[in-house]
Coordinates of C-alpha atoms and ligand atoms in Angstrom, one line a residue:
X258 CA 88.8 94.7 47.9
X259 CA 90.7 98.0 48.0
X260 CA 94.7 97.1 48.6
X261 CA 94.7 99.3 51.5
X262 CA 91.4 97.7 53.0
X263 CA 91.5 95.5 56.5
X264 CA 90.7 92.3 56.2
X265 CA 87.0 91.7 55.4
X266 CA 84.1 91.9 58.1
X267 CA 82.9 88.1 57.9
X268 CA 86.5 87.1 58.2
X269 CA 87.4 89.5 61.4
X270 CA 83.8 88.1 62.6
X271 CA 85.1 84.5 62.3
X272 CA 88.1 85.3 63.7
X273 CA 87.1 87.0 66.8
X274 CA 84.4 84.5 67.4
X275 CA 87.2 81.6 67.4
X276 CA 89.6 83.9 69.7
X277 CA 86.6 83.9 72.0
X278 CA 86.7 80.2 72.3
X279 CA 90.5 80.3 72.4
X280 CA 90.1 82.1 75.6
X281 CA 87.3 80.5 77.1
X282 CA 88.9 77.2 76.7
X283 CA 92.2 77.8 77.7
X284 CA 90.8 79.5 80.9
X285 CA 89.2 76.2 81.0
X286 CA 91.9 74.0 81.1
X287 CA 95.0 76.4 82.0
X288 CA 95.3 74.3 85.2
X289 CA 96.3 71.3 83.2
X290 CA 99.3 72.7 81.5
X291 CA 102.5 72.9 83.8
X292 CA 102.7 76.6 85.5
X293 CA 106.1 77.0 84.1
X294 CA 106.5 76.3 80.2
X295 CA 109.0 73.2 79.5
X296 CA 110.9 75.3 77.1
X297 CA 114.5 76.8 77.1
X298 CA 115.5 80.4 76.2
X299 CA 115.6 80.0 72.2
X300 CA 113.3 77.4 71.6
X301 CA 110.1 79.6 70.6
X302 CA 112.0 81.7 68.4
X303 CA 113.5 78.0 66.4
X304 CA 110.0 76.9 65.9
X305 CA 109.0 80.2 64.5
X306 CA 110.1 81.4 60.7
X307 CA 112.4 83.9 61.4
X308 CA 111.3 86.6 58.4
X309 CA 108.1 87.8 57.4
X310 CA 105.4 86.5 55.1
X311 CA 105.4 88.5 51.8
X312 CA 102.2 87.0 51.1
X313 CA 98.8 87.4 52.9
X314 CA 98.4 84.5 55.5
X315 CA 94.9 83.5 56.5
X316 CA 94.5 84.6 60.1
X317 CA 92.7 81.1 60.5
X318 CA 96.7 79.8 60.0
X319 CA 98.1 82.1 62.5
X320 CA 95.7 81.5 65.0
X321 CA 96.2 77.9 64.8
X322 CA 100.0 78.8 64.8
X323 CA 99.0 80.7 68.4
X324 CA 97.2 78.0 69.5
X325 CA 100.0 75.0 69.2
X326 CA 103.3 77.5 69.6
X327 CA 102.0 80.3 71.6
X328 CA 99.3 79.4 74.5
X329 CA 101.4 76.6 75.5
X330 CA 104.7 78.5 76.0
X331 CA 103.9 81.2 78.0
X332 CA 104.1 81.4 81.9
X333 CA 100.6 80.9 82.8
X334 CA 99.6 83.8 85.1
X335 CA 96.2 82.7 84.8
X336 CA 97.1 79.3 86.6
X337 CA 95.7 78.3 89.9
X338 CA 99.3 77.3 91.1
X339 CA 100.8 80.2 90.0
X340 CA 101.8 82.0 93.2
X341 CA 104.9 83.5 92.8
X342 CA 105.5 87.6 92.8
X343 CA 102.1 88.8 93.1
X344 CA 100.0 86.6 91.7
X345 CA 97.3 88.1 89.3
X346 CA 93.9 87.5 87.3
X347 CA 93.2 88.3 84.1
X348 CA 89.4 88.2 85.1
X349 CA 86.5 87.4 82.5
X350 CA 85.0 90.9 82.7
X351 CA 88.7 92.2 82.3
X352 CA 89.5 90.0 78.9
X353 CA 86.2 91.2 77.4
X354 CA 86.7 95.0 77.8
X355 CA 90.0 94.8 76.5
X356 CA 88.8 92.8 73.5
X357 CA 86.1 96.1 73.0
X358 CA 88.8 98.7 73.5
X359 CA 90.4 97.3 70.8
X360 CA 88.0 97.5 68.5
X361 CA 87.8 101.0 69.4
X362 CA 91.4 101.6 69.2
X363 CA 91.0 105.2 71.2
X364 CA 93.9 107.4 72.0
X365 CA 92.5 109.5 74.7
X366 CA 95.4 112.3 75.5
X367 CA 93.0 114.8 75.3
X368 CA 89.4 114.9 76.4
X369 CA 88.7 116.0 72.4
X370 CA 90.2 112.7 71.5
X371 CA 88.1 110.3 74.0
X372 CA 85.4 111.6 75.7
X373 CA 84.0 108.8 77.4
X374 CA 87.8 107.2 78.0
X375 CA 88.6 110.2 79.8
X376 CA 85.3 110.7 82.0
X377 CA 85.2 106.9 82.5
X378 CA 88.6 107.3 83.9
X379 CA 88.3 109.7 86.2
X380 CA 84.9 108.1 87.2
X381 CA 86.4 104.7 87.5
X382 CA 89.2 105.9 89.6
X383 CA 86.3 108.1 91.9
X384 CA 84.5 105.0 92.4
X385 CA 88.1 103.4 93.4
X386 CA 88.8 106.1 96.1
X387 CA 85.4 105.9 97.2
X388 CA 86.6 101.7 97.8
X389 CA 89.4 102.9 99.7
X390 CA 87.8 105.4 101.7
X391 CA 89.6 108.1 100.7
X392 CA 88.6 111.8 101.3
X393 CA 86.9 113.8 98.0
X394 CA 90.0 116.0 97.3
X395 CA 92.1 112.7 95.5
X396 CA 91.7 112.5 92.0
X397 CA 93.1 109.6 89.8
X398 CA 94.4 108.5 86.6
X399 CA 95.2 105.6 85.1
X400 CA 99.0 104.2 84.3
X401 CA 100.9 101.3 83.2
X402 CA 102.7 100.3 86.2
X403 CA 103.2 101.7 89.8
X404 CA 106.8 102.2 88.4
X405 CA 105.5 105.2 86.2
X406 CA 103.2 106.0 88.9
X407 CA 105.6 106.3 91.3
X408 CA 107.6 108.1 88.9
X409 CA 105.4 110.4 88.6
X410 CA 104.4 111.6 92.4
X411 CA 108.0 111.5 92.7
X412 CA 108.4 114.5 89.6
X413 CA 105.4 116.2 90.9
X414 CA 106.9 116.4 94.5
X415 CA 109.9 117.8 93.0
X416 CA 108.3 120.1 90.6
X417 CA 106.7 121.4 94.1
X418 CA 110.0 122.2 95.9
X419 CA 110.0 125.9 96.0
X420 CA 112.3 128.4 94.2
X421 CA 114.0 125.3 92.8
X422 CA 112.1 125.7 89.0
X423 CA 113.8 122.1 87.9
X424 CA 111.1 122.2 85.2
X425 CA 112.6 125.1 83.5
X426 CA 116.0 125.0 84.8
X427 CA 117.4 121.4 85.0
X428 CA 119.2 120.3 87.9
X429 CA 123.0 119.6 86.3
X430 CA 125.5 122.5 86.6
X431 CA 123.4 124.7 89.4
X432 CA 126.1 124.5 92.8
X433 CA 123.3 126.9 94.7
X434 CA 120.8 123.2 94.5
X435 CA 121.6 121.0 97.0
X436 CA 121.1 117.1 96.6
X437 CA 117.5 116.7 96.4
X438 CA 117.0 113.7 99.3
X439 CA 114.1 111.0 99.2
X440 CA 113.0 108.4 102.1
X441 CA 111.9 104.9 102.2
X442 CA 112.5 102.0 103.7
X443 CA 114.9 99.2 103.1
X444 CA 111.5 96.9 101.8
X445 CA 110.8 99.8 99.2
X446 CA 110.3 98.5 95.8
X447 CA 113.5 99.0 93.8
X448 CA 110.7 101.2 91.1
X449 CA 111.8 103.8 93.7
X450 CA 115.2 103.7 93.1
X451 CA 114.4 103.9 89.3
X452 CA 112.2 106.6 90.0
X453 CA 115.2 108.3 91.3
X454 CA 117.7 107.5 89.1
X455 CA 115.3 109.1 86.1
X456 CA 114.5 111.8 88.1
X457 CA 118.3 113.1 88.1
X458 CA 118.2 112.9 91.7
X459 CA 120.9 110.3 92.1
X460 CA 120.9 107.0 94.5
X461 CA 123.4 108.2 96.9
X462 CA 120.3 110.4 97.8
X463 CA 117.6 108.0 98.2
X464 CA 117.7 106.7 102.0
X465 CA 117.0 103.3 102.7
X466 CA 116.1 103.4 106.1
X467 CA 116.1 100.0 108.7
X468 CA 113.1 98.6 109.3
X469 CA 111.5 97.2 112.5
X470 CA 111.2 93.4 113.7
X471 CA 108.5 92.9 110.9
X472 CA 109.9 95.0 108.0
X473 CA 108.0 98.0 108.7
X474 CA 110.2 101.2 108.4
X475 CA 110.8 102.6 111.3
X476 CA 109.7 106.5 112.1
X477 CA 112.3 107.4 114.1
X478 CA 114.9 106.7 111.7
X479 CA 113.6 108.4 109.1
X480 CA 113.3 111.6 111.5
X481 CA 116.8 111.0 112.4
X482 CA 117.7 111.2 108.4
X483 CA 115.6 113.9 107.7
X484 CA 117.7 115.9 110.7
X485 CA 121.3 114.5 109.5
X486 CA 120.5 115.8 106.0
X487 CA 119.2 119.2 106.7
X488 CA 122.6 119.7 109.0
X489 CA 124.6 118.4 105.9
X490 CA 123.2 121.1 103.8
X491 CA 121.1 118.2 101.7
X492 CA 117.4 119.2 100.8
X493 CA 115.0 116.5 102.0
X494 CA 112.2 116.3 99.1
X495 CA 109.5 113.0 99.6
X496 CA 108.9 109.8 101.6
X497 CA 108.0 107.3 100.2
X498 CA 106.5 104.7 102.3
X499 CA 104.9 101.2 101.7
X500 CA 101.6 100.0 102.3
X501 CA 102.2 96.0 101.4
X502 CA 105.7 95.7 100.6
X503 CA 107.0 93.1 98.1
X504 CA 108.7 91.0 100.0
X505 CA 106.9 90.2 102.9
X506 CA 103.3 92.9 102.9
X507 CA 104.6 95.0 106.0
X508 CA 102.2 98.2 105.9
X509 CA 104.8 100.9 107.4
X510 CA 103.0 103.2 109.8
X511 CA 101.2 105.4 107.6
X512 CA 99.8 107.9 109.8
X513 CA 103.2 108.7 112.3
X514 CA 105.2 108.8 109.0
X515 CA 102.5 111.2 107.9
X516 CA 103.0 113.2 110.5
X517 CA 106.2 113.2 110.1
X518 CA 106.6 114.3 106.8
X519 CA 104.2 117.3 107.1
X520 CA 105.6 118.7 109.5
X521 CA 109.3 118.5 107.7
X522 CA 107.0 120.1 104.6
X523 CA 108.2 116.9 102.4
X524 CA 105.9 114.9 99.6
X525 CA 104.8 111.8 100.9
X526 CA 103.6 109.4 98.5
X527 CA 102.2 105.4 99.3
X528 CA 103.1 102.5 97.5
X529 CA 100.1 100.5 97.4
X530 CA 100.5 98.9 94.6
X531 CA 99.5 95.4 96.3
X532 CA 98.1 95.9 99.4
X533 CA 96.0 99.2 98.1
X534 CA 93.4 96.6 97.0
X535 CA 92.8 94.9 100.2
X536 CA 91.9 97.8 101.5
X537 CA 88.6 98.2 100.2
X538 CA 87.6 95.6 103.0
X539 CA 87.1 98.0 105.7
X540 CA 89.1 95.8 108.2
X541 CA 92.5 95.8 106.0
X542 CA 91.6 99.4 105.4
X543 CA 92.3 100.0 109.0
X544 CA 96.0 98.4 108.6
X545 CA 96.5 101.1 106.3
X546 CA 95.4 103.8 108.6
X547 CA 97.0 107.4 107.9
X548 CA 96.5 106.6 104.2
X549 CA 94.1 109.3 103.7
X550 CA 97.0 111.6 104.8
X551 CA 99.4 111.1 101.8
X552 CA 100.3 113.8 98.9
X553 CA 99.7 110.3 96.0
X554 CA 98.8 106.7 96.3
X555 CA 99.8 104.2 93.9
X556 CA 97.0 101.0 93.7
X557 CA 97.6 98.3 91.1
X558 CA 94.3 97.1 90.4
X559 CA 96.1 94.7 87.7
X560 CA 97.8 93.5 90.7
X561 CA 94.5 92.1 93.0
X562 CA 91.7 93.3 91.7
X563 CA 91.4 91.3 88.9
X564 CA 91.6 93.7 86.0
X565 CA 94.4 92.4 83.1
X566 CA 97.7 93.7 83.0
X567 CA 98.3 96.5 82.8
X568 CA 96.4 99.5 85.1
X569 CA 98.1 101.2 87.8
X570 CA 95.6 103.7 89.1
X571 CA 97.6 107.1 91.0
X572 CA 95.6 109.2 92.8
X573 CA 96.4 112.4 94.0
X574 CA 95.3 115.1 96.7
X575 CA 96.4 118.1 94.2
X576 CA 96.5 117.1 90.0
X577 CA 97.8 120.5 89.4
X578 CA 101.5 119.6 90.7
X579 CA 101.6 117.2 88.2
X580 CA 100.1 119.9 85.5
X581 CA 103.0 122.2 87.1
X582 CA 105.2 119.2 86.5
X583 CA 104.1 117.7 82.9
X584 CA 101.4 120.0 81.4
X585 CA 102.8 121.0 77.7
X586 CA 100.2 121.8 75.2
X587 CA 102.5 122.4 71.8
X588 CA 99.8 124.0 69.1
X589 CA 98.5 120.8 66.5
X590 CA 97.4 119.4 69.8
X591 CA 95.6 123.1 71.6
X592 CA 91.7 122.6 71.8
X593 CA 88.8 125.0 72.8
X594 CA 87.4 123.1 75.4
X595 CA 87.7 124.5 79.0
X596 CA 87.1 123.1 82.1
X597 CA 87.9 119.1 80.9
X598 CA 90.8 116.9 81.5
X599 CA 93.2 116.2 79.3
X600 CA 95.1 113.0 80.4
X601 CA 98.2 114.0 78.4
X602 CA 98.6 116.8 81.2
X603 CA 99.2 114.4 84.3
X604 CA 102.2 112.6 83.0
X605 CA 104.9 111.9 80.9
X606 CA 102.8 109.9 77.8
X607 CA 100.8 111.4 75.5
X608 CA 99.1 108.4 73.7
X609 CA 96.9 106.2 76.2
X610 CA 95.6 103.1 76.0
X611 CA 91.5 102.9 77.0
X612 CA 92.7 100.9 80.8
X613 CA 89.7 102.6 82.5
X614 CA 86.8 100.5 80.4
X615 CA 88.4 97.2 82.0
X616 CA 88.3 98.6 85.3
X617 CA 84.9 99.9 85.3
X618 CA 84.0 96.8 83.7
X619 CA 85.7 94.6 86.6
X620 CA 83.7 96.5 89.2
X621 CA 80.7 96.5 87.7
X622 CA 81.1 92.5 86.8
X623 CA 82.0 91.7 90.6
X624 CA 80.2 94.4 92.7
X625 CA 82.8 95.9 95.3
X626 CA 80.8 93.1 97.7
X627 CA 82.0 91.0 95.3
X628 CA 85.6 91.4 95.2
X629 CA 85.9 92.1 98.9
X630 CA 84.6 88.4 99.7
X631 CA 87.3 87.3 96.7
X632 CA 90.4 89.0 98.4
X633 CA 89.0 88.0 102.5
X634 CA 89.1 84.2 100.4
X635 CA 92.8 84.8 99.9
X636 CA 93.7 86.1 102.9
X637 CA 91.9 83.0 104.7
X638 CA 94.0 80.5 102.7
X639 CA 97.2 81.9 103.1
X640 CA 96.0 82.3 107.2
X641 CA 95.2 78.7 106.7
X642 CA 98.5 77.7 105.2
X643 CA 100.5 79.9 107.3
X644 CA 99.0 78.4 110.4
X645 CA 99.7 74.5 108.7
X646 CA 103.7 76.1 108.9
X647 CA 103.7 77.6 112.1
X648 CA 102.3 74.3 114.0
X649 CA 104.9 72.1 111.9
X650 CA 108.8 71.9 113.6
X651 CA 110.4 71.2 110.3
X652 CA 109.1 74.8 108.9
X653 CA 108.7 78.1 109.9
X654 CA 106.8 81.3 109.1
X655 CA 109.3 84.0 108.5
X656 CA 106.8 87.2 108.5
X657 CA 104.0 88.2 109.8
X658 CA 101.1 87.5 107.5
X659 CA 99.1 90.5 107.3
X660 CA 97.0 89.9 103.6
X661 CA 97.5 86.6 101.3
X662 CA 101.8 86.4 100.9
X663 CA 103.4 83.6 102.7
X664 CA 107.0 83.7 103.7
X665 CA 108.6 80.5 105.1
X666 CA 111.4 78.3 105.1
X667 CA 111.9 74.8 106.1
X668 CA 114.3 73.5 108.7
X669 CA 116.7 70.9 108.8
X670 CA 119.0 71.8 111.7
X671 CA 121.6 72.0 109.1
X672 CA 124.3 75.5 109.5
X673 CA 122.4 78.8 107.7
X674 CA 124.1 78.6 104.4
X675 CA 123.2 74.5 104.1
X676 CA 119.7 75.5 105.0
X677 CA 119.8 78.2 102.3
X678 CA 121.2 75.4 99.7
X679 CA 118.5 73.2 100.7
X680 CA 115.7 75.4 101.0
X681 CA 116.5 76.6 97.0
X682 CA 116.5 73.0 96.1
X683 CA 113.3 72.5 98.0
X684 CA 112.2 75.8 95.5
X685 CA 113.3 74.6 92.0
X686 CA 111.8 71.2 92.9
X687 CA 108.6 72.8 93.5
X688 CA 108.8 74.6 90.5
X689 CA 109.9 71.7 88.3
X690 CA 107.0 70.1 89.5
X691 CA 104.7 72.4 87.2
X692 CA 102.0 72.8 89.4
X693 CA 103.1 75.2 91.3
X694 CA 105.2 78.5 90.9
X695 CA 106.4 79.9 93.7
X696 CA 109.3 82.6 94.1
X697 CA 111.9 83.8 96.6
X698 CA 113.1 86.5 98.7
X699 CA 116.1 87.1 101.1
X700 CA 115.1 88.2 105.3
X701 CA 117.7 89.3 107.3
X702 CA 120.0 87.3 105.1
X703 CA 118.0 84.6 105.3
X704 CA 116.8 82.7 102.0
X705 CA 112.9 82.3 102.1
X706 CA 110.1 80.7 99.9
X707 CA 106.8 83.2 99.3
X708 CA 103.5 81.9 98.6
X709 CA 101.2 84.6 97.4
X710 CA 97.5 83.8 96.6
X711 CA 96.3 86.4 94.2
X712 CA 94.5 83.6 91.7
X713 CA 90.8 83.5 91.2
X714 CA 90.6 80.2 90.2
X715 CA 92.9 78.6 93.5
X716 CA 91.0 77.1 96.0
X717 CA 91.7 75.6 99.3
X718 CA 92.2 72.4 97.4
X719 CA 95.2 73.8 95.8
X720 CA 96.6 75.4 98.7
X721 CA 96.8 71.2 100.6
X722 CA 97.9 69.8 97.6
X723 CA 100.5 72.9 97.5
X724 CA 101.5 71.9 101.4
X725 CA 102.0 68.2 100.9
X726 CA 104.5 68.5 98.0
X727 CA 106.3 71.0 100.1
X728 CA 106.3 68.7 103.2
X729 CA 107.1 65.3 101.1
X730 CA 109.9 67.4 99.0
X731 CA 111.2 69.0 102.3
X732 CA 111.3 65.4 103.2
X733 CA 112.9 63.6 100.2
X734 CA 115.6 66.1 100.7
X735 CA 116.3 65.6 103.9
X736 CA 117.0 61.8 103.0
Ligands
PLP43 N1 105.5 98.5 94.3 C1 105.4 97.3 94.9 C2 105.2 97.3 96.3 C3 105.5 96.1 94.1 O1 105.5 95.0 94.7 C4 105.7 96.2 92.7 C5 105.9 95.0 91.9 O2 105.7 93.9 92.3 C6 105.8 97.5 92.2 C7 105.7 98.6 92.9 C8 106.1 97.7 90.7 O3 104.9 97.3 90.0 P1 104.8 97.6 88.4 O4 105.2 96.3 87.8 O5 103.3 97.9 88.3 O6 105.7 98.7 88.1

């Protein structure tokens, strides 16, 4: 064997074939192994040699290595009691297209350099706005996370101020620029403020604006801060509001904040990074009406539509303000083609990963039929559970429950800051438990436990067994 060679064929064969049944299996059994790992910080690192092999080492070694040290240490997403954050899938179809764009290892930043990865992008992301029953003009593309996505509409919608040229001319050390403002709500994702900070733009001008009784931002605010700034001399740039916020899945009112910010001239771009996916089911489409009238939309399809971390999906009514904003062809990289994309032109990356084969894969694997009836499931047993809270007097629902999260607390007629403590212990003893993972969140000061069903493999069984443990540990508390 040459020295540079990979390893041989029969040996990558044997190897692949076992990581299928490493997969297989542990998707198999994942609901046996606690949710959360029982390791400390430190531990995986100990049991691991801490330099590299000089010599070759039979992948057959390190796979067993994965198999005792890894698998069983990692929090497992794919659990049907994980339902903390937003819980995900890794789904089959998912797992085998990134197993195939591996093998294929493409780097599509220019239409030259992955033909099909490009055009199945952009068909993947069609077919998704066709799902969402967006109009023709959007046009998507495929990121990591809804934090670069976000990122991005935010650059674009600066890019498109007018007269300002930030491209070419920076912001730092020009007194005619006044502060650039964005809007969002006091729910907005904190990928927002990050988008902000990068962006030069500064928090002290990113509004937060108050929210109604159920954590939707509230449209008269935000026209009271668009006025307050335009009288102080600030420039008001973008809006940013939520469609399923993190917290509790409030949908702010797309279509008067719409209206709003067309006719103040200002960017408005949707987070809907979670609750983008319900709405391919025509009725949660209808919560997010006005959607169709933003300038981007962010969807996480790794979020609930199954596809593997990581594929954030924005879409756009106009691609060429982020070409005004990121386009930058330097000469090893010019081609002759015309008339093609070239994903390296919508953002800041140039290298891509191939994300769109697991997405078109997913849809394909599923039908949209197909994953409509798996997110109206979740939605039905979190309705369920939440209705198990509402009729109980030692709990309470603390949002509305629009999609799958849950947020409660329990009750003990204790004073606020003794329910708090209690209702933390009631979390880290649900947690300890390792069948479940759930996580937390704080409402109007108010410390509250969040259920989100997001798992393909939980069932209704889950969700009762998930309820007694939290009745009998509210109980044992209590005593
Ligand atoms: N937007 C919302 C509403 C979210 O809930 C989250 C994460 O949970 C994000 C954005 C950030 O997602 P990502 O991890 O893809 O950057």
């Amino acid at each position: 064997m040459p020295i540079s060679a990979d390893i041989p064929g029969d040996e990558l064969r044997r190897a692949l074939h076992r990581a299928a049944d490493l997969v297989a299996d542990y998707l198999e059994r994942v609901g046996d192994y606690p949710v959360l790992p029982p390791v400390a910080p430190g531990d995986i690192r100990r049991s691991l040699p801490a330099a590299p092999p000089a010599a070759p080492e039979p992948l057959e070694r390190v796979l067993d290595d994965y198999r005792a040290l890894i698998e069983p240490n990692v929090t497992h997403w794919n659990h049907p009691g994980f339902l903390a954050y937003f819980a995900t899938t890794g789904s089959g179809p998912g797992i085998v297209a990134e197993t195939l764009a591996a093998g294929l290892n493409v780097n599509a930043m220019l239409w030259r350099t992955g033909p099909a990865p490009t055009e199945l992008e952009e068909l993947a992301c069609d077919w998704l706005r066709q799902m969402l029953d967006l109009p023709e003009v959007f046009r998507g593309h495929i990121n990591d996370t809804a934090s670069m996505s976000s990122f991005l509409a935010l650059a674009a919608a600066r890019e498109r101020l007018p007269g300002l040229e930030v491209r070419q001319r920076g912001l730092a050390g020009r007194p005619e620029v006044p502060p650039l403002v964005v809007y969002a709500s006091e729910q907005a994702h904190s990928s927002i403020d990050k988008a902000v900070i990068a962006l030069g733009l500064g928090l002290d001008h990113l509004r937060r604006l108050p929210c109604d009784a159920e954590f939707r931002l509230d449209p008269a605010a935000l026209a009271a801060a668009i006025r307050e700034d335009r009288a102080a001399g600030r420039l008001p740039m973008a809006v940013v509001a939520t469609a399923g916020t993190t917290s509790t899945t409030s949908v702010d009112p797309l279509r008067s904040i719409a209206a709003a910010a067309r006719e103040e001239g200002l960017w408005l771009h949707v987070d809907a990074a979670y609750a983008g996916s319900a709405a391919i089911c025509p009725e949660y489409r209808a919560l997010l009406d006005g959607l169709e009238e933003a300038d981007s939309i962010v969807v996480n399809p790794h979020k609930w539509l199954f596809v593997p971390v990581d594929c954030s999906v924005l879409l756009v009514r106009d691609p060429d303000t982020l070409r005004a904003a990121f386009a930058l062809v330097p000469e090893y990289l010019r081609t002759a083609e015309r008339q093609v994309t070239n994903l390296m032109d919508l953002g800041l990356q140039l290298g891509r990963r191939f994300r769109a084969l697991k997405l078109w894969m997913v849809i394909r694997a599923f039908g949209v039929e197909g994953l409509r009836q798996r997110i109206r499931e979740h939605c039905r047993l979190a309705r369920g559970l939440a209705g198990w809270i509402a009729a109980d007097p030692d709990f309470e629902v603390a949002a509305p429950v629009p999609f799958s999260v849950v947020c409660f607390r329990a009750r003990w007629g204790a004073p606020p800051e003794e329910e708090d403590r209690r209702n933390e212990r009631l979390l880290e003893a649900i947690n300890a438990s390792g069948r479940f993972f759930l996580s937390h969140t704080r409402l109007r000061d108010r410390l509250v436990l969040r259920v989100a069903i997001g798992n393909l493999r939980t069932t209704a069984a889950h969700v009762t067994e998930l309820w007694d443990l939290v009745r009998a540990t509210r109980a044992r508390l209590a005593a």
